[in-house]
Amino acid sequence: MNAWAALVSAIERGYGDDIYEYTNDLYCRNWLHEAWLLPDEHVVQLWTPRIKALDARCKAATIGDDGQALDQFHRLPGPDLWWWRRHPRILTGDLGRSLRSAGAIGAAPDTA
């Protein structure tokens, strides 16, 4: 959960690492998706609102493109993993350059 929260915060600010670190970091959300089958009902009820809030923040800080930009650099996992089909709204640094080269459209940090 903490890794997903940290990644969402970084996306909101303007992710500062490269495309390969970004795709690696997205796997923390995969882990939450897969692990969500394991906890008991009480844990699920306790943590679901926080995950939904982080997901909403991520969706607000990203642009959906059906994964077209990320797919240029990393094979996309299954279609139910929506976070792989979006890219940061603020395109900065190495990640921004890579995503722009793949056709992504977004804002520079000073205009977001």
PDB file of N, CA and C in Angstrom:
ATOM      1  N   MET A   1       0.820  -1.189   0.000  1.00  0.00           N
ATOM      2  CA  MET A   1       0.000   0.000   0.000  1.00  0.00           C
ATOM      3  C   MET A   1       0.867   1.258   0.000  1.00  0.00           C
ATOM      4  N   ASN A   2       1.921   1.235   0.811  1.00  0.00           N
ATOM      5  CA  ASN A   2       2.791   2.408   0.903  1.00  0.00           C
ATOM      6  C   ASN A   2       3.491   2.701  -0.418  1.00  0.00           C
ATOM      7  N   ALA A   3       3.889   1.659  -1.132  1.00  0.00           N
ATOM      8  CA  ALA A   3       4.554   1.862  -2.421  1.00  0.00           C
ATOM      9  C   ALA A   3       3.592   2.492  -3.424  1.00  0.00           C
ATOM     10  N   TRP A   4       2.328   2.063  -3.432  1.00  0.00           N
ATOM     11  CA  TRP A   4       1.327   2.642  -4.334  1.00  0.00           C
ATOM     12  C   TRP A   4       1.080   4.100  -3.959  1.00  0.00           C
ATOM     13  N   ALA A   5       0.974   4.398  -2.679  1.00  0.00           N
ATOM     14  CA  ALA A   5       0.778   5.784  -2.229  1.00  0.00           C
ATOM     15  C   ALA A   5       1.956   6.661  -2.653  1.00  0.00           C
ATOM     16  N   ALA A   6       3.175   6.154  -2.497  1.00  0.00           N
ATOM     17  CA  ALA A   6       4.361   6.926  -2.887  1.00  0.00           C
ATOM     18  C   ALA A   6       4.397   7.152  -4.394  1.00  0.00           C
ATOM     19  N   LEU A   7       4.044   6.135  -5.168  1.00  0.00           N
ATOM     20  CA  LEU A   7       4.035   6.284  -6.625  1.00  0.00           C
ATOM     21  C   LEU A   7       2.981   7.290  -7.062  1.00  0.00           C
ATOM     22  N   VAL A   8       1.805   7.213  -6.499  1.00  0.00           N
ATOM     23  CA  VAL A   8       0.746   8.166  -6.848  1.00  0.00           C
ATOM     24  C   VAL A   8       1.202   9.593  -6.541  1.00  0.00           C
ATOM     25  N   SER A   9       1.807   9.798  -5.396  1.00  0.00           N
ATOM     26  CA  SER A   9       2.319  11.132  -5.048  1.00  0.00           C
ATOM     27  C   SER A   9       3.368  11.603  -6.050  1.00  0.00           C
ATOM     28  N   ALA A  10       4.255  10.706  -6.446  1.00  0.00           N
ATOM     29  CA  ALA A  10       5.286  11.058  -7.432  1.00  0.00           C
ATOM     30  C   ALA A  10       4.668  11.405  -8.778  1.00  0.00           C
ATOM     31  N   ILE A  11       3.652  10.683  -9.188  1.00  0.00           N
ATOM     32  CA  ILE A  11       2.961  10.965 -10.453  1.00  0.00           C
ATOM     33  C   ILE A  11       2.300  12.338 -10.377  1.00  0.00           C
ATOM     34  N   GLU A  12       1.686  12.643  -9.251  1.00  0.00           N
ATOM     35  CA  GLU A  12       1.026  13.945  -9.090  1.00  0.00           C
ATOM     36  C   GLU A  12       2.023  15.103  -9.186  1.00  0.00           C
ATOM     37  N   ARG A  13       3.213  14.920  -8.657  1.00  0.00           N
ATOM     38  CA  ARG A  13       4.245  15.967  -8.680  1.00  0.00           C
ATOM     39  C   ARG A  13       4.943  16.069 -10.021  1.00  0.00           C
ATOM     40  N   GLY A  14       5.006  14.973 -10.737  1.00  0.00           N
ATOM     41  CA  GLY A  14       5.790  14.882 -11.964  1.00  0.00           C
ATOM     42  C   GLY A  14       6.870  13.842 -11.734  1.00  0.00           C
ATOM     43  N   TYR A  15       6.641  12.640 -12.202  1.00  0.00           N
ATOM     44  CA  TYR A  15       7.528  11.504 -11.956  1.00  0.00           C
ATOM     45  C   TYR A  15       8.920  11.813 -12.484  1.00  0.00           C
ATOM     46  N   GLY A  16       9.939  11.690 -11.636  1.00  0.00           N
ATOM     47  CA  GLY A  16      11.274  12.142 -11.984  1.00  0.00           C
ATOM     48  C   GLY A  16      12.225  11.099 -12.530  1.00  0.00           C
ATOM     49  N   ASP A  17      11.835   9.841 -12.545  1.00  0.00           N
ATOM     50  CA  ASP A  17      12.734   8.791 -13.012  1.00  0.00           C
ATOM     51  C   ASP A  17      12.492   8.474 -14.481  1.00  0.00           C
ATOM     52  N   ASP A  18      13.110   7.413 -14.979  1.00  0.00           N
ATOM     53  CA  ASP A  18      12.959   7.059 -16.393  1.00  0.00           C
ATOM     54  C   ASP A  18      11.815   6.067 -16.621  1.00  0.00           C
ATOM     55  N   ILE A  19      11.581   5.754 -17.864  1.00  0.00           N
ATOM     56  CA  ILE A  19      10.458   4.887 -18.257  1.00  0.00           C
ATOM     57  C   ILE A  19      10.582   3.499 -17.640  1.00  0.00           C
ATOM     58  N   TYR A  20      11.804   3.002 -17.505  1.00  0.00           N
ATOM     59  CA  TYR A  20      11.995   1.643 -16.994  1.00  0.00           C
ATOM     60  C   TYR A  20      11.726   1.585 -15.491  1.00  0.00           C
ATOM     61  N   GLU A  21      12.104   2.609 -14.764  1.00  0.00           N
ATOM     62  CA  GLU A  21      11.762   2.673 -13.343  1.00  0.00           C
ATOM     63  C   GLU A  21      10.251   2.840 -13.165  1.00  0.00           C
ATOM     64  N   TYR A  22       9.657   3.651 -14.029  1.00  0.00           N
ATOM     65  CA  TYR A  22       8.214   3.872 -13.941  1.00  0.00           C
ATOM     66  C   TYR A  22       7.447   2.562 -14.139  1.00  0.00           C
ATOM     67  N   THR A  23       7.800   1.827 -15.192  1.00  0.00           N
ATOM     68  CA  THR A  23       7.083   0.564 -15.421  1.00  0.00           C
ATOM     69  C   THR A  23       7.354  -0.417 -14.286  1.00  0.00           C
ATOM     70  N   ASN A  24       8.566  -0.424 -13.757  1.00  0.00           N
ATOM     71  CA  ASN A  24       8.868  -1.264 -12.606  1.00  0.00           C
ATOM     72  C   ASN A  24       8.014  -0.856 -11.403  1.00  0.00           C
ATOM     73  N   ASP A  25       7.886   0.445 -11.177  1.00  0.00           N
ATOM     74  CA  ASP A  25       7.102   0.935 -10.041  1.00  0.00           C
ATOM     75  C   ASP A  25       5.620   0.592 -10.164  1.00  0.00           C
ATOM     76  N   LEU A  26       5.109   0.514 -11.376  1.00  0.00           N
ATOM     77  CA  LEU A  26       3.689   0.179 -11.556  1.00  0.00           C
ATOM     78  C   LEU A  26       3.340  -1.213 -11.023  1.00  0.00           C
ATOM     79  N   TYR A  27       4.335  -2.071 -10.928  1.00  0.00           N
ATOM     80  CA  TYR A  27       4.062  -3.420 -10.436  1.00  0.00           C
ATOM     81  C   TYR A  27       3.592  -3.440  -8.986  1.00  0.00           C
ATOM     82  N   CYS A  28       3.835  -2.356  -8.230  1.00  0.00           N
ATOM     83  CA  CYS A  28       3.326  -2.342  -6.856  1.00  0.00           C
ATOM     84  C   CYS A  28       1.797  -2.371  -6.864  1.00  0.00           C
ATOM     85  N   ARG A  29       1.176  -1.773  -7.886  1.00  0.00           N
ATOM     86  CA  ARG A  29      -0.294  -1.819  -7.973  1.00  0.00           C
ATOM     87  C   ARG A  29      -0.749  -3.202  -8.416  1.00  0.00           C
ATOM     88  N   ASN A  30       0.037  -3.863  -9.283  1.00  0.00           N
ATOM     89  CA  ASN A  30      -0.266  -5.254  -9.647  1.00  0.00           C
ATOM     90  C   ASN A  30      -0.309  -6.117  -8.395  1.00  0.00           C
ATOM     91  N   TRP A  31       0.676  -5.913  -7.516  1.00  0.00           N
ATOM     92  CA  TRP A  31       0.752  -6.709  -6.308  1.00  0.00           C
ATOM     93  C   TRP A  31      -0.510  -6.523  -5.465  1.00  0.00           C
ATOM     94  N   LEU A  32      -0.960  -5.279  -5.305  1.00  0.00           N
ATOM     95  CA  LEU A  32      -2.198  -5.047  -4.552  1.00  0.00           C
ATOM     96  C   LEU A  32      -3.376  -5.760  -5.195  1.00  0.00           C
ATOM     97  N   HIS A  33      -3.437  -5.705  -6.508  1.00  0.00           N
ATOM     98  CA  HIS A  33      -4.523  -6.357  -7.253  1.00  0.00           C
ATOM     99  C   HIS A  33      -4.525  -7.871  -6.990  1.00  0.00           C
ATOM    100  N   GLU A  34      -3.359  -8.473  -7.060  1.00  0.00           N
ATOM    101  CA  GLU A  34      -3.250  -9.925  -6.877  1.00  0.00           C
ATOM    102  C   GLU A  34      -3.408 -10.338  -5.421  1.00  0.00           C
ATOM    103  N   ALA A  35      -2.859  -9.554  -4.519  1.00  0.00           N
ATOM    104  CA  ALA A  35      -2.899  -9.904  -3.099  1.00  0.00           C
ATOM    105  C   ALA A  35      -4.276  -9.679  -2.490  1.00  0.00           C
ATOM    106  N   TRP A  36      -5.128  -8.933  -3.156  1.00  0.00           N
ATOM    107  CA  TRP A  36      -6.426  -8.583  -2.582  1.00  0.00           C
ATOM    108  C   TRP A  36      -7.325  -9.790  -2.393  1.00  0.00           C
ATOM    109  N   LEU A  37      -6.961 -10.905  -2.979  1.00  0.00           N
ATOM    110  CA  LEU A  37      -7.734 -12.132  -2.796  1.00  0.00           C
ATOM    111  C   LEU A  37      -7.393 -12.828  -1.475  1.00  0.00           C
ATOM    112  N   LEU A  38      -6.304 -12.442  -0.840  1.00  0.00           N
ATOM    113  CA  LEU A  38      -5.806 -13.157   0.335  1.00  0.00           C
ATOM    114  C   LEU A  38      -6.373 -12.707   1.681  1.00  0.00           C
ATOM    115  N   PRO A  39      -6.567 -11.400   1.928  1.00  0.00           N
ATOM    116  CA  PRO A  39      -6.984 -11.001   3.284  1.00  0.00           C
ATOM    117  C   PRO A  39      -8.418 -11.403   3.620  1.00  0.00           C
ATOM    118  N   ASP A  40      -8.680 -11.431   4.920  1.00  0.00           N
ATOM    119  CA  ASP A  40     -10.051 -11.720   5.349  1.00  0.00           C
ATOM    120  C   ASP A  40     -10.942 -10.498   5.094  1.00  0.00           C
ATOM    121  N   GLU A  41     -12.225 -10.665   5.252  1.00  0.00           N
ATOM    122  CA  GLU A  41     -13.213  -9.630   4.927  1.00  0.00           C
ATOM    123  C   GLU A  41     -12.995  -8.342   5.719  1.00  0.00           C
ATOM    124  N   HIS A  42     -12.602  -8.460   6.967  1.00  0.00           N
ATOM    125  CA  HIS A  42     -12.367  -7.275   7.797  1.00  0.00           C
ATOM    126  C   HIS A  42     -11.243  -6.411   7.213  1.00  0.00           C
ATOM    127  N   VAL A  43     -10.149  -7.023   6.827  1.00  0.00           N
ATOM    128  CA  VAL A  43      -9.018  -6.292   6.243  1.00  0.00           C
ATOM    129  C   VAL A  43      -9.427  -5.646   4.926  1.00  0.00           C
ATOM    130  N   VAL A  44     -10.170  -6.384   4.128  1.00  0.00           N
ATOM    131  CA  VAL A  44     -10.643  -5.838   2.850  1.00  0.00           C
ATOM    132  C   VAL A  44     -11.507  -4.601   3.087  1.00  0.00           C
ATOM    133  N   GLN A  45     -12.440  -4.677   4.030  1.00  0.00           N
ATOM    134  CA  GLN A  45     -13.298  -3.532   4.330  1.00  0.00           C
ATOM    135  C   GLN A  45     -12.499  -2.357   4.876  1.00  0.00           C
ATOM    136  N   LEU A  46     -11.482  -2.641   5.637  1.00  0.00           N
ATOM    137  CA  LEU A  46     -10.656  -1.593   6.239  1.00  0.00           C
ATOM    138  C   LEU A  46      -9.814  -0.851   5.195  1.00  0.00           C
ATOM    139  N   TRP A  47      -9.227  -1.588   4.249  1.00  0.00           N
ATOM    140  CA  TRP A  47      -8.277  -0.998   3.304  1.00  0.00           C
ATOM    141  C   TRP A  47      -8.878  -0.590   1.960  1.00  0.00           C
ATOM    142  N   THR A  48     -10.039  -1.095   1.604  1.00  0.00           N
ATOM    143  CA  THR A  48     -10.629  -0.764   0.303  1.00  0.00           C
ATOM    144  C   THR A  48     -10.821   0.740   0.107  1.00  0.00           C
ATOM    145  N   PRO A  49     -11.317   1.502   1.082  1.00  0.00           N
ATOM    146  CA  PRO A  49     -11.466   2.942   0.863  1.00  0.00           C
ATOM    147  C   PRO A  49     -10.143   3.643   0.552  1.00  0.00           C
ATOM    148  N   ARG A  50      -9.070   3.241   1.198  1.00  0.00           N
ATOM    149  CA  ARG A  50      -7.762   3.870   0.938  1.00  0.00           C
ATOM    150  C   ARG A  50      -7.276   3.535  -0.472  1.00  0.00           C
ATOM    151  N   ILE A  51      -7.420   2.285  -0.873  1.00  0.00           N
ATOM    152  CA  ILE A  51      -7.004   1.901  -2.231  1.00  0.00           C
ATOM    153  C   ILE A  51      -7.838   2.650  -3.266  1.00  0.00           C
ATOM    154  N   LYS A  52      -9.142   2.726  -3.034  1.00  0.00           N
ATOM    155  CA  LYS A  52      -9.998   3.458  -3.981  1.00  0.00           C
ATOM    156  C   LYS A  52      -9.621   4.930  -4.054  1.00  0.00           C
ATOM    157  N   ALA A  53      -9.275   5.524  -2.923  1.00  0.00           N
ATOM    158  CA  ALA A  53      -8.869   6.937  -2.920  1.00  0.00           C
ATOM    159  C   ALA A  53      -7.556   7.127  -3.685  1.00  0.00           C
ATOM    160  N   LEU A  54      -6.603   6.236  -3.481  1.00  0.00           N
ATOM    161  CA  LEU A  54      -5.342   6.315  -4.222  1.00  0.00           C
ATOM    162  C   LEU A  54      -5.573   6.095  -5.714  1.00  0.00           C
ATOM    163  N   ASP A  55      -6.434   5.142  -6.049  1.00  0.00           N
ATOM    164  CA  ASP A  55      -6.757   4.900  -7.459  1.00  0.00           C
ATOM    165  C   ASP A  55      -7.392   6.134  -8.097  1.00  0.00           C
ATOM    166  N   ALA A  56      -8.277   6.785  -7.370  1.00  0.00           N
ATOM    167  CA  ALA A  56      -8.920   8.000  -7.895  1.00  0.00           C
ATOM    168  C   ALA A  56      -7.896   9.107  -8.107  1.00  0.00           C
ATOM    169  N   ARG A  57      -6.979   9.263  -7.168  1.00  0.00           N
ATOM    170  CA  ARG A  57      -5.915  10.259  -7.336  1.00  0.00           C
ATOM    171  C   ARG A  57      -5.040   9.930  -8.537  1.00  0.00           C
ATOM    172  N   CYS A  58      -4.724   8.656  -8.709  1.00  0.00           N
ATOM    173  CA  CYS A  58      -3.912   8.240  -9.852  1.00  0.00           C
ATOM    174  C   CYS A  58      -4.638   8.539 -11.157  1.00  0.00           C
ATOM    175  N   LYS A  59      -5.911   8.222 -11.217  1.00  0.00           N
ATOM    176  CA  LYS A  59      -6.682   8.489 -12.440  1.00  0.00           C
ATOM    177  C   LYS A  59      -6.725   9.984 -12.741  1.00  0.00           C
ATOM    178  N   ALA A  60      -6.825  10.804 -11.711  1.00  0.00           N
ATOM    179  CA  ALA A  60      -6.863  12.253 -11.914  1.00  0.00           C
ATOM    180  C   ALA A  60      -5.507  12.792 -12.383  1.00  0.00           C
ATOM    181  N   ALA A  61      -4.419  12.124 -12.006  1.00  0.00           N
ATOM    182  CA  ALA A  61      -3.069  12.592 -12.346  1.00  0.00           C
ATOM    183  C   ALA A  61      -2.524  11.951 -13.624  1.00  0.00           C
ATOM    184  N   THR A  62      -3.350  11.137 -14.274  1.00  0.00           N
ATOM    185  CA  THR A  62      -2.905  10.448 -15.480  1.00  0.00           C
ATOM    186  C   THR A  62      -3.900  10.647 -16.614  1.00  0.00           C
ATOM    187  N   ILE A  63      -3.468  10.260 -17.800  1.00  0.00           N
ATOM    188  CA  ILE A  63      -4.300  10.352 -18.999  1.00  0.00           C
ATOM    189  C   ILE A  63      -4.438   8.954 -19.582  1.00  0.00           C
ATOM    190  N   GLY A  64      -5.663   8.554 -19.857  1.00  0.00           N
ATOM    191  CA  GLY A  64      -5.900   7.254 -20.468  1.00  0.00           C
ATOM    192  C   GLY A  64      -5.596   7.285 -21.958  1.00  0.00           C
ATOM    193  N   ASP A  65      -4.804   6.331 -22.400  1.00  0.00           N
ATOM    194  CA  ASP A  65      -4.503   6.214 -23.829  1.00  0.00           C
ATOM    195  C   ASP A  65      -4.526   4.750 -24.260  1.00  0.00           C
ATOM    196  N   ASP A  66      -5.205   3.916 -23.491  1.00  0.00           N
ATOM    197  CA  ASP A  66      -5.289   2.477 -23.706  1.00  0.00           C
ATOM    198  C   ASP A  66      -3.910   1.823 -23.721  1.00  0.00           C
ATOM    199  N   GLY A  67      -2.950   2.459 -23.075  1.00  0.00           N
ATOM    200  CA  GLY A  67      -1.614   1.896 -22.948  1.00  0.00           C
ATOM    201  C   GLY A  67      -0.712   2.077 -24.150  1.00  0.00           C
ATOM    202  N   GLN A  68      -1.130   2.874 -25.111  1.00  0.00           N
ATOM    203  CA  GLN A  68      -0.358   3.008 -26.349  1.00  0.00           C
ATOM    204  C   GLN A  68       1.057   3.519 -26.108  1.00  0.00           C
ATOM    205  N   ALA A  69       1.237   4.494 -25.236  1.00  0.00           N
ATOM    206  CA  ALA A  69       2.583   5.029 -24.999  1.00  0.00           C
ATOM    207  C   ALA A  69       3.447   4.023 -24.234  1.00  0.00           C
ATOM    208  N   LEU A  70       2.930   3.485 -23.138  1.00  0.00           N
ATOM    209  CA  LEU A  70       3.730   2.541 -22.342  1.00  0.00           C
ATOM    210  C   LEU A  70       4.048   1.271 -23.109  1.00  0.00           C
ATOM    211  N   ASP A  71       3.147   0.853 -23.975  1.00  0.00           N
ATOM    212  CA  ASP A  71       3.346  -0.380 -24.737  1.00  0.00           C
ATOM    213  C   ASP A  71       4.561  -0.294 -25.659  1.00  0.00           C
ATOM    214  N   GLN A  72       5.015   0.904 -25.954  1.00  0.00           N
ATOM    215  CA  GLN A  72       6.215   1.071 -26.777  1.00  0.00           C
ATOM    216  C   GLN A  72       7.481   0.639 -26.022  1.00  0.00           C
ATOM    217  N   PHE A  73       7.383   0.565 -24.699  1.00  0.00           N
ATOM    218  CA  PHE A  73       8.549   0.279 -23.870  1.00  0.00           C
ATOM    219  C   PHE A  73       8.424  -0.977 -23.026  1.00  0.00           C
ATOM    220  N   HIS A  74       7.196  -1.431 -22.796  1.00  0.00           N
ATOM    221  CA  HIS A  74       6.973  -2.547 -21.881  1.00  0.00           C
ATOM    222  C   HIS A  74       5.703  -3.276 -22.306  1.00  0.00           C
ATOM    223  N   ARG A  75       5.784  -4.578 -22.405  1.00  0.00           N
ATOM    224  CA  ARG A  75       4.594  -5.360 -22.758  1.00  0.00           C
ATOM    225  C   ARG A  75       3.536  -5.186 -21.669  1.00  0.00           C
ATOM    226  N   LEU A  76       2.346  -4.804 -22.088  1.00  0.00           N
ATOM    227  CA  LEU A  76       1.290  -4.523 -21.114  1.00  0.00           C
ATOM    228  C   LEU A  76       0.681  -5.799 -20.573  1.00  0.00           C
ATOM    229  N   PRO A  77       0.435  -5.819 -19.257  1.00  0.00           N
ATOM    230  CA  PRO A  77      -0.278  -6.957 -18.665  1.00  0.00           C
ATOM    231  C   PRO A  77      -1.758  -6.924 -19.052  1.00  0.00           C
ATOM    232  N   GLY A  78      -2.521  -7.838 -18.511  1.00  0.00           N
ATOM    233  CA  GLY A  78      -3.932  -8.002 -18.853  1.00  0.00           C
ATOM    234  C   GLY A  78      -4.756  -6.730 -18.874  1.00  0.00           C
ATOM    235  N   PRO A  79      -5.841  -6.755 -19.628  1.00  0.00           N
ATOM    236  CA  PRO A  79      -6.659  -5.559 -19.827  1.00  0.00           C
ATOM    237  C   PRO A  79      -7.380  -5.062 -18.577  1.00  0.00           C
ATOM    238  N   ASP A  80      -7.498  -5.882 -17.546  1.00  0.00           N
ATOM    239  CA  ASP A  80      -8.176  -5.438 -16.328  1.00  0.00           C
ATOM    240  C   ASP A  80      -7.277  -4.599 -15.430  1.00  0.00           C
ATOM    241  N   LEU A  81      -6.021  -4.423 -15.800  1.00  0.00           N
ATOM    242  CA  LEU A  81      -5.087  -3.632 -15.003  1.00  0.00           C
ATOM    243  C   LEU A  81      -5.010  -2.218 -15.593  1.00  0.00           C
ATOM    244  N   TRP A  82      -5.982  -1.398 -15.249  1.00  0.00           N
ATOM    245  CA  TRP A  82      -6.179  -0.079 -15.863  1.00  0.00           C
ATOM    246  C   TRP A  82      -4.964   0.833 -15.734  1.00  0.00           C
ATOM    247  N   TRP A  83      -4.178   0.714 -14.653  1.00  0.00           N
ATOM    248  CA  TRP A  83      -3.044   1.605 -14.418  1.00  0.00           C
ATOM    249  C   TRP A  83      -1.961   1.458 -15.482  1.00  0.00           C
ATOM    250  N   TRP A  84      -1.974   0.386 -16.234  1.00  0.00           N
ATOM    251  CA  TRP A  84      -1.030   0.211 -17.339  1.00  0.00           C
ATOM    252  C   TRP A  84      -1.522   0.889 -18.615  1.00  0.00           C
ATOM    253  N   ARG A  85      -2.736   1.352 -18.620  1.00  0.00           N
ATOM    254  CA  ARG A  85      -3.329   1.947 -19.813  1.00  0.00           C
ATOM    255  C   ARG A  85      -3.484   3.458 -19.680  1.00  0.00           C
ATOM    256  N   ARG A  86      -2.682   4.032 -18.805  1.00  0.00           N
ATOM    257  CA  ARG A  86      -2.686   5.466 -18.548  1.00  0.00           C
ATOM    258  C   ARG A  86      -1.242   5.921 -18.422  1.00  0.00           C
ATOM    259  N   HIS A  87      -0.997   7.177 -18.654  1.00  0.00           N
ATOM    260  CA  HIS A  87       0.341   7.726 -18.436  1.00  0.00           C
ATOM    261  C   HIS A  87       0.204   9.038 -17.675  1.00  0.00           C
ATOM    262  N   PRO A  88       1.272   9.458 -16.983  1.00  0.00           N
ATOM    263  CA  PRO A  88       1.184  10.686 -16.191  1.00  0.00           C
ATOM    264  C   PRO A  88       0.764  11.898 -17.026  1.00  0.00           C
ATOM    265  N   ARG A  89      -0.059  12.719 -16.439  1.00  0.00           N
ATOM    266  CA  ARG A  89      -0.514  13.969 -17.067  1.00  0.00           C
ATOM    267  C   ARG A  89       0.656  14.955 -17.170  1.00  0.00           C
ATOM    268  N   ILE A  90       1.481  15.001 -16.119  1.00  0.00           N
ATOM    269  CA  ILE A  90       2.662  15.854 -16.120  1.00  0.00           C
ATOM    270  C   ILE A  90       3.812  15.034 -16.701  1.00  0.00           C
ATOM    271  N   LEU A  91       4.307  15.465 -17.848  1.00  0.00           N
ATOM    272  CA  LEU A  91       5.414  14.763 -18.505  1.00  0.00           C
ATOM    273  C   LEU A  91       6.690  15.561 -18.304  1.00  0.00           C
ATOM    274  N   THR A  92       7.579  14.999 -17.501  1.00  0.00           N
ATOM    275  CA  THR A  92       8.813  15.689 -17.157  1.00  0.00           C
ATOM    276  C   THR A  92       9.993  14.737 -17.224  1.00  0.00           C
ATOM    277  N   GLY A  93      11.175  15.263 -17.388  1.00  0.00           N
ATOM    278  CA  GLY A  93      12.401  14.482 -17.344  1.00  0.00           C
ATOM    279  C   GLY A  93      12.459  13.367 -18.365  1.00  0.00           C
ATOM    280  N   ASP A  94      13.216  12.321 -18.008  1.00  0.00           N
ATOM    281  CA  ASP A  94      13.405  11.179 -18.905  1.00  0.00           C
ATOM    282  C   ASP A  94      12.085  10.493 -19.245  1.00  0.00           C
ATOM    283  N   LEU A  95      11.235  10.318 -18.241  1.00  0.00           N
ATOM    284  CA  LEU A  95       9.944   9.680 -18.507  1.00  0.00           C
ATOM    285  C   LEU A  95       9.141  10.503 -19.495  1.00  0.00           C
ATOM    286  N   GLY A  96       9.070  11.791 -19.292  1.00  0.00           N
ATOM    287  CA  GLY A  96       8.326  12.659 -20.201  1.00  0.00           C
ATOM    288  C   GLY A  96       8.846  12.590 -21.624  1.00  0.00           C
ATOM    289  N   ARG A  97      10.170  12.620 -21.781  1.00  0.00           N
ATOM    290  CA  ARG A  97      10.761  12.537 -23.123  1.00  0.00           C
ATOM    291  C   ARG A  97      10.417  11.207 -23.784  1.00  0.00           C
ATOM    292  N   SER A  98      10.524  10.125 -23.031  1.00  0.00           N
ATOM    293  CA  SER A  98      10.218   8.803 -23.586  1.00  0.00           C
ATOM    294  C   SER A  98       8.758   8.708 -23.995  1.00  0.00           C
ATOM    295  N   LEU A  99       7.869   9.131 -23.119  1.00  0.00           N
ATOM    296  CA  LEU A  99       6.446   9.027 -23.430  1.00  0.00           C
ATOM    297  C   LEU A  99       6.051   9.937 -24.592  1.00  0.00           C
ATOM    298  N   ARG A 100       6.612  11.132 -24.638  1.00  0.00           N
ATOM    299  CA  ARG A 100       6.334  12.021 -25.775  1.00  0.00           C
ATOM    300  C   ARG A 100       6.800  11.399 -27.087  1.00  0.00           C
ATOM    301  N   SER A 101       7.953  10.724 -27.058  1.00  0.00           N
ATOM    302  CA  SER A 101       8.470  10.082 -28.267  1.00  0.00           C
ATOM    303  C   SER A 101       7.543   8.967 -28.737  1.00  0.00           C
ATOM    304  N   ALA A 102       6.730   8.441 -27.817  1.00  0.00           N
ATOM    305  CA  ALA A 102       5.775   7.377 -28.147  1.00  0.00           C
ATOM    306  C   ALA A 102       4.385   7.944 -28.416  1.00  0.00           C
ATOM    307  N   GLY A 103       4.277   9.279 -28.487  1.00  0.00           N
ATOM    308  CA  GLY A 103       3.007   9.900 -28.837  1.00  0.00           C
ATOM    309  C   GLY A 103       2.164  10.396 -27.688  1.00  0.00           C
ATOM    310  N   ALA A 104       2.656  10.289 -26.464  1.00  0.00           N
ATOM    311  CA  ALA A 104       1.882  10.757 -25.303  1.00  0.00           C
ATOM    312  C   ALA A 104       1.770  12.275 -25.328  1.00  0.00           C
ATOM    313  N   ILE A 105       0.631  12.739 -24.876  1.00  0.00           N
ATOM    314  CA  ILE A 105       0.387  14.168 -24.762  1.00  0.00           C
ATOM    315  C   ILE A 105       0.146  14.468 -23.292  1.00  0.00           C
ATOM    316  N   GLY A 106       0.794  15.491 -22.796  1.00  0.00           N
ATOM    317  CA  GLY A 106       0.632  15.859 -21.393  1.00  0.00           C
ATOM    318  C   GLY A 106       1.117  17.270 -21.179  1.00  0.00           C
ATOM    319  N   ALA A 107       1.204  17.658 -19.943  1.00  0.00           N
ATOM    320  CA  ALA A 107       1.610  19.011 -19.581  1.00  0.00           C
ATOM    321  C   ALA A 107       3.034  18.998 -19.051  1.00  0.00           C
ATOM    322  N   ALA A 108       3.713  20.104 -19.238  1.00  0.00           N
ATOM    323  CA  ALA A 108       5.012  20.300 -18.598  1.00  0.00           C
ATOM    324  C   ALA A 108       4.755  20.627 -17.134  1.00  0.00           C
ATOM    325  N   PRO A 109       5.724  20.394 -16.242  1.00  0.00           N
ATOM    326  CA  PRO A 109       5.486  20.631 -14.806  1.00  0.00           C
ATOM    327  C   PRO A 109       5.055  22.053 -14.484  1.00  0.00           C
ATOM    328  N   ASP A 110       5.545  23.036 -15.201  1.00  0.00           N
ATOM    329  CA  ASP A 110       5.209  24.418 -14.883  1.00  0.00           C
ATOM    330  C   ASP A 110       3.855  24.865 -15.434  1.00  0.00           C
ATOM    331  N   THR A 111       3.220  24.018 -16.247  1.00  0.00           N
ATOM    332  CA  THR A 111       1.903  24.370 -16.791  1.00  0.00           C
ATOM    333  C   THR A 111       0.789  23.487 -16.257  1.00  0.00           C
ATOM    334  N   ALA A 112       1.150  22.511 -15.443  1.00  0.00           N
ATOM    335  CA  ALA A 112       0.139  21.564 -14.943  1.00  0.00           C
ATOM    336  C   ALA A 112      -0.679  22.151 -13.824  1.00  0.00           C
TER     337      ALA A 112
END
